[in-house]
Coordinates of C-alpha atoms in Angstrom, one line a residue:
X15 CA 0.0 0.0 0.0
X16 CA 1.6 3.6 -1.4
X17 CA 2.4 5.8 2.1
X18 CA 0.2 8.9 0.4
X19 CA -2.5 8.1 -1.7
X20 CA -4.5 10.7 -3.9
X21 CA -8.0 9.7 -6.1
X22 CA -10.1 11.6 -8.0
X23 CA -8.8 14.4 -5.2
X24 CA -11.3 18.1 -5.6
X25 CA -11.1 20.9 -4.3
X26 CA -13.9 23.8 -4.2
X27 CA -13.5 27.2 -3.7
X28 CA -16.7 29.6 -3.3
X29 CA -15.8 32.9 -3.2
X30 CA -17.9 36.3 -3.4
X31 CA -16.9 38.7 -6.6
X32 CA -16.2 42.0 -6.8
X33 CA -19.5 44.0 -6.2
X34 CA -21.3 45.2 -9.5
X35 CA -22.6 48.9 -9.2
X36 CA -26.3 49.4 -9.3
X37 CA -27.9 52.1 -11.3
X38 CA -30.0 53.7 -8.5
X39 CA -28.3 56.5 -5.8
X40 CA -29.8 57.0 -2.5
X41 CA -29.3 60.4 -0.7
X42 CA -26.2 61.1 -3.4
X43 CA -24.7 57.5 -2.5
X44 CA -24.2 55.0 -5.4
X45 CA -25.7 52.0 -4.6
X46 CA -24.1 48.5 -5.2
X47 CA -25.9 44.8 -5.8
X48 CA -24.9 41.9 -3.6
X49 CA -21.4 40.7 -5.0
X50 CA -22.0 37.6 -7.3
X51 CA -20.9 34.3 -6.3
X52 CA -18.0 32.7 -8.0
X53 CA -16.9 28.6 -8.0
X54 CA -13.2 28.3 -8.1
X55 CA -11.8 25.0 -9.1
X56 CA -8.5 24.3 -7.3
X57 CA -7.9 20.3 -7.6
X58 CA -9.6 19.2 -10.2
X59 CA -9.8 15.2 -10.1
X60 CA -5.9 14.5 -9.6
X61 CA -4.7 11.0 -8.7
X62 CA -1.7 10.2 -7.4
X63 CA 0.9 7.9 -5.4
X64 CA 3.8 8.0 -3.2
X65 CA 5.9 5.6 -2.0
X66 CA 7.7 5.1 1.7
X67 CA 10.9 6.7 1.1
X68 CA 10.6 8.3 -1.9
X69 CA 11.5 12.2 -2.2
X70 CA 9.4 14.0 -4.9
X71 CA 9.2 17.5 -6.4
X72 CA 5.7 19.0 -6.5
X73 CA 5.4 22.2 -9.3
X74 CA 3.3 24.3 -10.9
X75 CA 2.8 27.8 -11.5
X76 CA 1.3 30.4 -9.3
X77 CA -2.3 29.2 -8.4
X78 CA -2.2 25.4 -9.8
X79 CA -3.2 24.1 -6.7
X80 CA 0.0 22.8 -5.3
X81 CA -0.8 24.7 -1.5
X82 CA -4.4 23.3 -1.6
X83 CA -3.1 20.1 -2.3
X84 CA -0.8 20.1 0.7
X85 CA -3.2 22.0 3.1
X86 CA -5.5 18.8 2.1
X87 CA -2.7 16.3 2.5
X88 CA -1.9 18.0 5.8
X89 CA -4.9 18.2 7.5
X90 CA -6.2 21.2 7.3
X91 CA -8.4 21.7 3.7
X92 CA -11.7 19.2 3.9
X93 CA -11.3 18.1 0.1
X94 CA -14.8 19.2 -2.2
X95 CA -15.0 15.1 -2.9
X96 CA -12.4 12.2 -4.1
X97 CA -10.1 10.1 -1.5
X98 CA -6.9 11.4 0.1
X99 CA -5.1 8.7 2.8
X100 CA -1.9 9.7 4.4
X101 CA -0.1 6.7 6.1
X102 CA -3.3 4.5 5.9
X103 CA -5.4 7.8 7.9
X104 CA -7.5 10.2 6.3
X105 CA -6.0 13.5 7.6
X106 CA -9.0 15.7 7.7
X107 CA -11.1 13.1 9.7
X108 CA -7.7 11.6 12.1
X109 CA -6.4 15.2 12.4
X110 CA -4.5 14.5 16.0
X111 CA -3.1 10.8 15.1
X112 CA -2.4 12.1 11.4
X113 CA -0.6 15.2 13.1
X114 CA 1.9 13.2 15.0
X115 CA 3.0 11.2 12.1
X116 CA 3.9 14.4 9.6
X117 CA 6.0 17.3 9.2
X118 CA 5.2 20.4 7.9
X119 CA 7.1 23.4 6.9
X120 CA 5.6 26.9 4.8
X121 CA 8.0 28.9 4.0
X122 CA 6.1 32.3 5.0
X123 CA 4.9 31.0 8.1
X124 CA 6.4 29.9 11.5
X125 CA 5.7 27.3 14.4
X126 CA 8.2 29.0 16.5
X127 CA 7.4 30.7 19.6
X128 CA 9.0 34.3 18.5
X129 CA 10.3 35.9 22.0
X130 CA 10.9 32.2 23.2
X131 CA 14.7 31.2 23.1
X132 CA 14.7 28.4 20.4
X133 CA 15.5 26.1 22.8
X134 CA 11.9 26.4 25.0
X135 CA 10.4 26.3 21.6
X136 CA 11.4 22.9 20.9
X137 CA 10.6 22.2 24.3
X138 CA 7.2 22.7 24.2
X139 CA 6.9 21.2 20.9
X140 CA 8.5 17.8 22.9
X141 CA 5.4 18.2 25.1
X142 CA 3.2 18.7 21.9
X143 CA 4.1 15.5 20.6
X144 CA 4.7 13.3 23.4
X145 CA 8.3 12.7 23.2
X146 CA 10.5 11.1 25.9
X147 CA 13.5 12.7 26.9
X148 CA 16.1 10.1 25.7
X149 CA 14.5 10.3 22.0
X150 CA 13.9 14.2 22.0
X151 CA 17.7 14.3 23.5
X152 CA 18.7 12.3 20.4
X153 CA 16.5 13.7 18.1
X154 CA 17.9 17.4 18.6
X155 CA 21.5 16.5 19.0
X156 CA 21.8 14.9 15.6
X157 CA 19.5 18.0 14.4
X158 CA 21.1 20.8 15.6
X159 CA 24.3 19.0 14.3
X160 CA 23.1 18.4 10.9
X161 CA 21.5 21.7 10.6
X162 CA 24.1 23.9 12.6
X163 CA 21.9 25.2 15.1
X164 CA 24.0 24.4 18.0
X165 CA 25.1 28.4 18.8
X166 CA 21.6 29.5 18.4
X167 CA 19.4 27.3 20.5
X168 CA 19.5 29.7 23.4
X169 CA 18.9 32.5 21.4
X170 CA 15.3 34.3 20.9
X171 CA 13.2 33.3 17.7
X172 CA 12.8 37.2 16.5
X173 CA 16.7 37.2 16.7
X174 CA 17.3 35.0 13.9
X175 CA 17.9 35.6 10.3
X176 CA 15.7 34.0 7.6
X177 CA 18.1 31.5 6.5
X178 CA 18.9 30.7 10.6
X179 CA 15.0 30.4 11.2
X180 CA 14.4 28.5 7.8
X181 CA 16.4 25.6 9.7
X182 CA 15.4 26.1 12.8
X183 CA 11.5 25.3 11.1
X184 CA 13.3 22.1 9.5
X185 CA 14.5 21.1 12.9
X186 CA 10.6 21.2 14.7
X187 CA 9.3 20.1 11.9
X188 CA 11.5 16.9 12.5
X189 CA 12.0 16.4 16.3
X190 CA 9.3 13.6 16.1
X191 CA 10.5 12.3 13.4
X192 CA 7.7 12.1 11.6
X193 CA 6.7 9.4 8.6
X194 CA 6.4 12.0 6.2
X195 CA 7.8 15.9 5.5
X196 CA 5.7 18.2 3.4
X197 CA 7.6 21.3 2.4
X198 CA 6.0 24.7 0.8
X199 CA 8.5 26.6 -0.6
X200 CA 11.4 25.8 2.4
X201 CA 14.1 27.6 0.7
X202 CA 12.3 30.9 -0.6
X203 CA 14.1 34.2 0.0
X204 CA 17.3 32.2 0.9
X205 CA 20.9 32.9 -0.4
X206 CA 22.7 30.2 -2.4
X207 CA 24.5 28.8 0.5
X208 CA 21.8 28.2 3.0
X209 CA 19.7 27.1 0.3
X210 CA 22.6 24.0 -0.9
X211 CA 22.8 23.7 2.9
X212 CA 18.6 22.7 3.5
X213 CA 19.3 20.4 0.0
X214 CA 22.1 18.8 1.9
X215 CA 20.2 18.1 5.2
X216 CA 17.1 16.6 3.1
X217 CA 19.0 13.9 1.3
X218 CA 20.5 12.9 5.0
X219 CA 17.4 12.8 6.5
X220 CA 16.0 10.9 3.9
X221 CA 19.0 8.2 3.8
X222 CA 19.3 8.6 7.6
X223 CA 15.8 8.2 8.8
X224 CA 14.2 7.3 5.6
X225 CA 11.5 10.1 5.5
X226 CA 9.2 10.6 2.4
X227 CA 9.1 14.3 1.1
X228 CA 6.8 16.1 -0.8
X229 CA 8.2 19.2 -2.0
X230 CA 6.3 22.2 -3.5
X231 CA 8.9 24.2 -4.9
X232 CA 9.4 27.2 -7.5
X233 CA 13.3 26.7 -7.5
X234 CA 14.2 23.5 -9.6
X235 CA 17.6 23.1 -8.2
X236 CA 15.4 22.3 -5.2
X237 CA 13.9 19.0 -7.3
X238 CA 17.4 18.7 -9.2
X239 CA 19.2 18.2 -6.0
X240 CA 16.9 16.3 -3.8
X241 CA 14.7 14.8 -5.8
X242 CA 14.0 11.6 -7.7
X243 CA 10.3 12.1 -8.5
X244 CA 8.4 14.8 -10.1
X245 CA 4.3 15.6 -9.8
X246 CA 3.3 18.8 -12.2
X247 CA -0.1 20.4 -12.1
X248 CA -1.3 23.2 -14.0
X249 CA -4.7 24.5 -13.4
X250 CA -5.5 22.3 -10.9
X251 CA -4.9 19.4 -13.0
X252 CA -2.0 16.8 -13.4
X253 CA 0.3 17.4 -16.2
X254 CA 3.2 14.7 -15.2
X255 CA 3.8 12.3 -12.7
X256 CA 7.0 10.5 -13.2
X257 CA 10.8 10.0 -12.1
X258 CA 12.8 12.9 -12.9
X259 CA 14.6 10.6 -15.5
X260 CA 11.8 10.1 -17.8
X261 CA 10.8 13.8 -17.6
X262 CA 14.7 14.3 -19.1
X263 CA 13.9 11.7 -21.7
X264 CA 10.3 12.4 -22.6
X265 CA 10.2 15.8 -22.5
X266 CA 13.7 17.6 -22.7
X267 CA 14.8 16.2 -26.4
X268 CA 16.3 19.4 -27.3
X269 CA 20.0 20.1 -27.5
X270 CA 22.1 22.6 -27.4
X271 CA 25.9 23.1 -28.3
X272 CA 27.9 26.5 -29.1
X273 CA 30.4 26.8 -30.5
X274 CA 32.7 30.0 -31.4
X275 CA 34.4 30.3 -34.4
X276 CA 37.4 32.1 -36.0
X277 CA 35.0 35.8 -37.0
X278 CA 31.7 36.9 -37.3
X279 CA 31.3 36.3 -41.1
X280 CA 32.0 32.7 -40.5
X281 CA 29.7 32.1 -37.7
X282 CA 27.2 33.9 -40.2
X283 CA 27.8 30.3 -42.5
X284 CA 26.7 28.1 -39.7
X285 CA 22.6 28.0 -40.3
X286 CA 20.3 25.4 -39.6
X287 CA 20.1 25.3 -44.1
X288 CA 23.9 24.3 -44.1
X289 CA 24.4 22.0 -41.5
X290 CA 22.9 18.5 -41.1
X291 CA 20.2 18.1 -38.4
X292 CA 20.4 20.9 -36.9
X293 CA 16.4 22.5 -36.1
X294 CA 17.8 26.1 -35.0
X295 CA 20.9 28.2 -35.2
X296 CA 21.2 31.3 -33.3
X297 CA 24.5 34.0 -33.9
X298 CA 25.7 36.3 -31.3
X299 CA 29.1 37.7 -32.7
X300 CA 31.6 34.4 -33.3
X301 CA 29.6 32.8 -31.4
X302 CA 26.5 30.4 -32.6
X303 CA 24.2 28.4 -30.4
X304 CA 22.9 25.0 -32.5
X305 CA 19.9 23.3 -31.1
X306 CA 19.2 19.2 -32.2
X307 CA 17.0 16.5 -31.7
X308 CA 18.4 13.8 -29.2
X309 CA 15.8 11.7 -31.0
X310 CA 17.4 12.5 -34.4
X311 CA 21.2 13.2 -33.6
X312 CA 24.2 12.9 -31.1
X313 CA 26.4 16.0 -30.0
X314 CA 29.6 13.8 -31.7
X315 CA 28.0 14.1 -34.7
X316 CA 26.7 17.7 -34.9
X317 CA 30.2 18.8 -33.0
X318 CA 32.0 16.1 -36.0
X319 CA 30.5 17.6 -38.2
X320 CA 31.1 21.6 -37.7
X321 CA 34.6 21.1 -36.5
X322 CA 35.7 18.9 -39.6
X323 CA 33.7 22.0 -42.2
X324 CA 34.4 25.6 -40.2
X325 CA 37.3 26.6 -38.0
X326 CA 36.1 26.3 -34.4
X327 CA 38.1 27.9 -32.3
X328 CA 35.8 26.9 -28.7
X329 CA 33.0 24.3 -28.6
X330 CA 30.4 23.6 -25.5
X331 CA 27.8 21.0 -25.1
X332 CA 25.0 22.3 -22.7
X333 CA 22.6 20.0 -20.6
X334 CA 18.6 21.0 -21.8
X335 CA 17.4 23.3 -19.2
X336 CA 14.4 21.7 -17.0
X337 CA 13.5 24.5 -15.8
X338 CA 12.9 26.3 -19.3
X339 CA 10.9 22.9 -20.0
X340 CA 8.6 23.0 -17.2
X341 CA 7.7 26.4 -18.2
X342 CA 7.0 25.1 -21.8
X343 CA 4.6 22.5 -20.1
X344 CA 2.9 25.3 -18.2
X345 CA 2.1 27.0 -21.2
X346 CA 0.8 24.0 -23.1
X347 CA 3.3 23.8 -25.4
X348 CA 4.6 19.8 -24.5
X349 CA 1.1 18.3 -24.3

């Protein structure tokens, strides 16, 4: 039986509109109708699997659903209809039992006690959760280790900086250590090294304590780095649901290599009429940027091919960018 389990999952949003003016004016005051009702779809039928252990990327753009997914997963959205089971429990109906076998983390909001020191915050969260001393003592050691949080654990919540309070959520999201980790945009606002450091301290908890992750993301290094699974929804809809292997190979079949040659009025030769399957050919100065068809080609040949015809005086073979393809899914244009 999959650890998270997602069927014909719907979401329902009813919302009031903007009020519409009404034509009448009483005592010089412009009077408005009632505002109009609106139905928002969120989740729109989405089915899904996860297994124990696996750590998997969850994107879309702004307003695809991903939150409402994880508010529903979590606990704390009632789904409109379908079937949601987290761990074999149904959150919204086993919301205390369901609580003490997750871990959550948004990235705009805390669970941290603000004037507390950050020790007395993890206190009470030991109290919260029911954990015995020997396991909490454990838990936070190899926490505050992994996470380098040992210098600030007697210092006060507001003190911190984002990036110090980013892992110091991580840490009391994990404390009792929890089946399953669903993060909302964990690394948002954070420089480059606290951001490599959070990617770091997944993939040891996940070999370590063998946690399943969720992530909800708008940072693909995030899912490069950490994950081996990728969900997409668009729309409230699911666009892909695969390993992050067969995303590369179904959907990013477009190449690039550059290569610079001796002048300008060379590089102008290189077009996607004069050499061999080649689909696009783009010139900036002695520089030009030759885009190919995995399916069709190889770089050898393409590279073979212009170095044995033009004098190339530099050459480089770029990886397809997955974040330029997700965007291309976004928009429709890979369905």
């Amino acid at each position: 039986m999959s650890l998270i389990l997602a069927e014909d999952l719907t979401k329902v949003y009813h919302v009031r509109g903007k009020p519409q003016p009404n034509q009448g004016v009483w005592k010089g005051i412009r009077i408005f109708s009632r505002r109009p009702k609106q139905t928002i779809l969120a989740v729109n039928h989405i089915s899904f699997q996860i297994e124990q252990g696996e750590m998997v990327g969850f994107l879309g753009p702004n307003g695809a659903g991903k939150s409402t997914v994880v508010k529903i997963m979590s606990g704390v959205l009632v789904p409109t209809s379908g079937k949601v089971e987290v761990n074999g429990l149904i959150p919204h109906q086993n919301r205390i039992d369901h609580a003490m076998n997750i871990g959550v983390v948004f990235g705009q909001r805390t669970t941290l006690w603000w004037d507390l020191p950050l020790r007395d915050s993890f206190e009470l969260l030991r109290v919260i959760y029911e954990i015995g001393q020997e396991d909490y003592r454990k838990s936070l050691d190899w926490l505050a280790d992994m996470l380098e949080l040992g210098d600030l654990l007697d210092r006060p919540v507001r003190q911190l900086s984002l990036g110090q309070r980013m892992r110091a959520e991580l840490a009391a999201a994990l404390l009792h250590r929890p089946a399953v980790l669903f993060l909302d945009e964990p690394t948002i606002g954070l420089d480059v090294a606290i951001k490599q450091r959070i990617r770091n301290s997944l993939r040891e908890l996940n070999h370590k304590w063998g946690v399943t992750l969720l992530l909800t993301t708008h940072d693909i290094r995030d899912i490069e780095e950490v994950c081996g699974n990728l969900i997409v929804i668009d729309k409230g809809q699911l666009v892909y649901d695969g390993s992050l292997a067969s995303f590369r190979d179904t959907y990013c079949d477009k190449r690039v290599i550059r290569v610079a040659l001796k002048d300008e009025p060379t590089a102008g030769e290189l077009t996607q009429d004069t050499l061999p399957n080649v689909i696009q050919a783009e010139r900036n100065g002695p520089w030009v940027t030759l885009y190919y068809r995995q399916s069709k080609t190889t770089a050898a040949n393409i590279a073979g091919y212009v170095m044995a015809h033009y004098p190339v005086t530099d050459l480089a073979v770029e990886e397809p960018s997955i974040e330029n393809t997700v965007a291309d899914l976004y928009r429709g244009k890979l369905l």
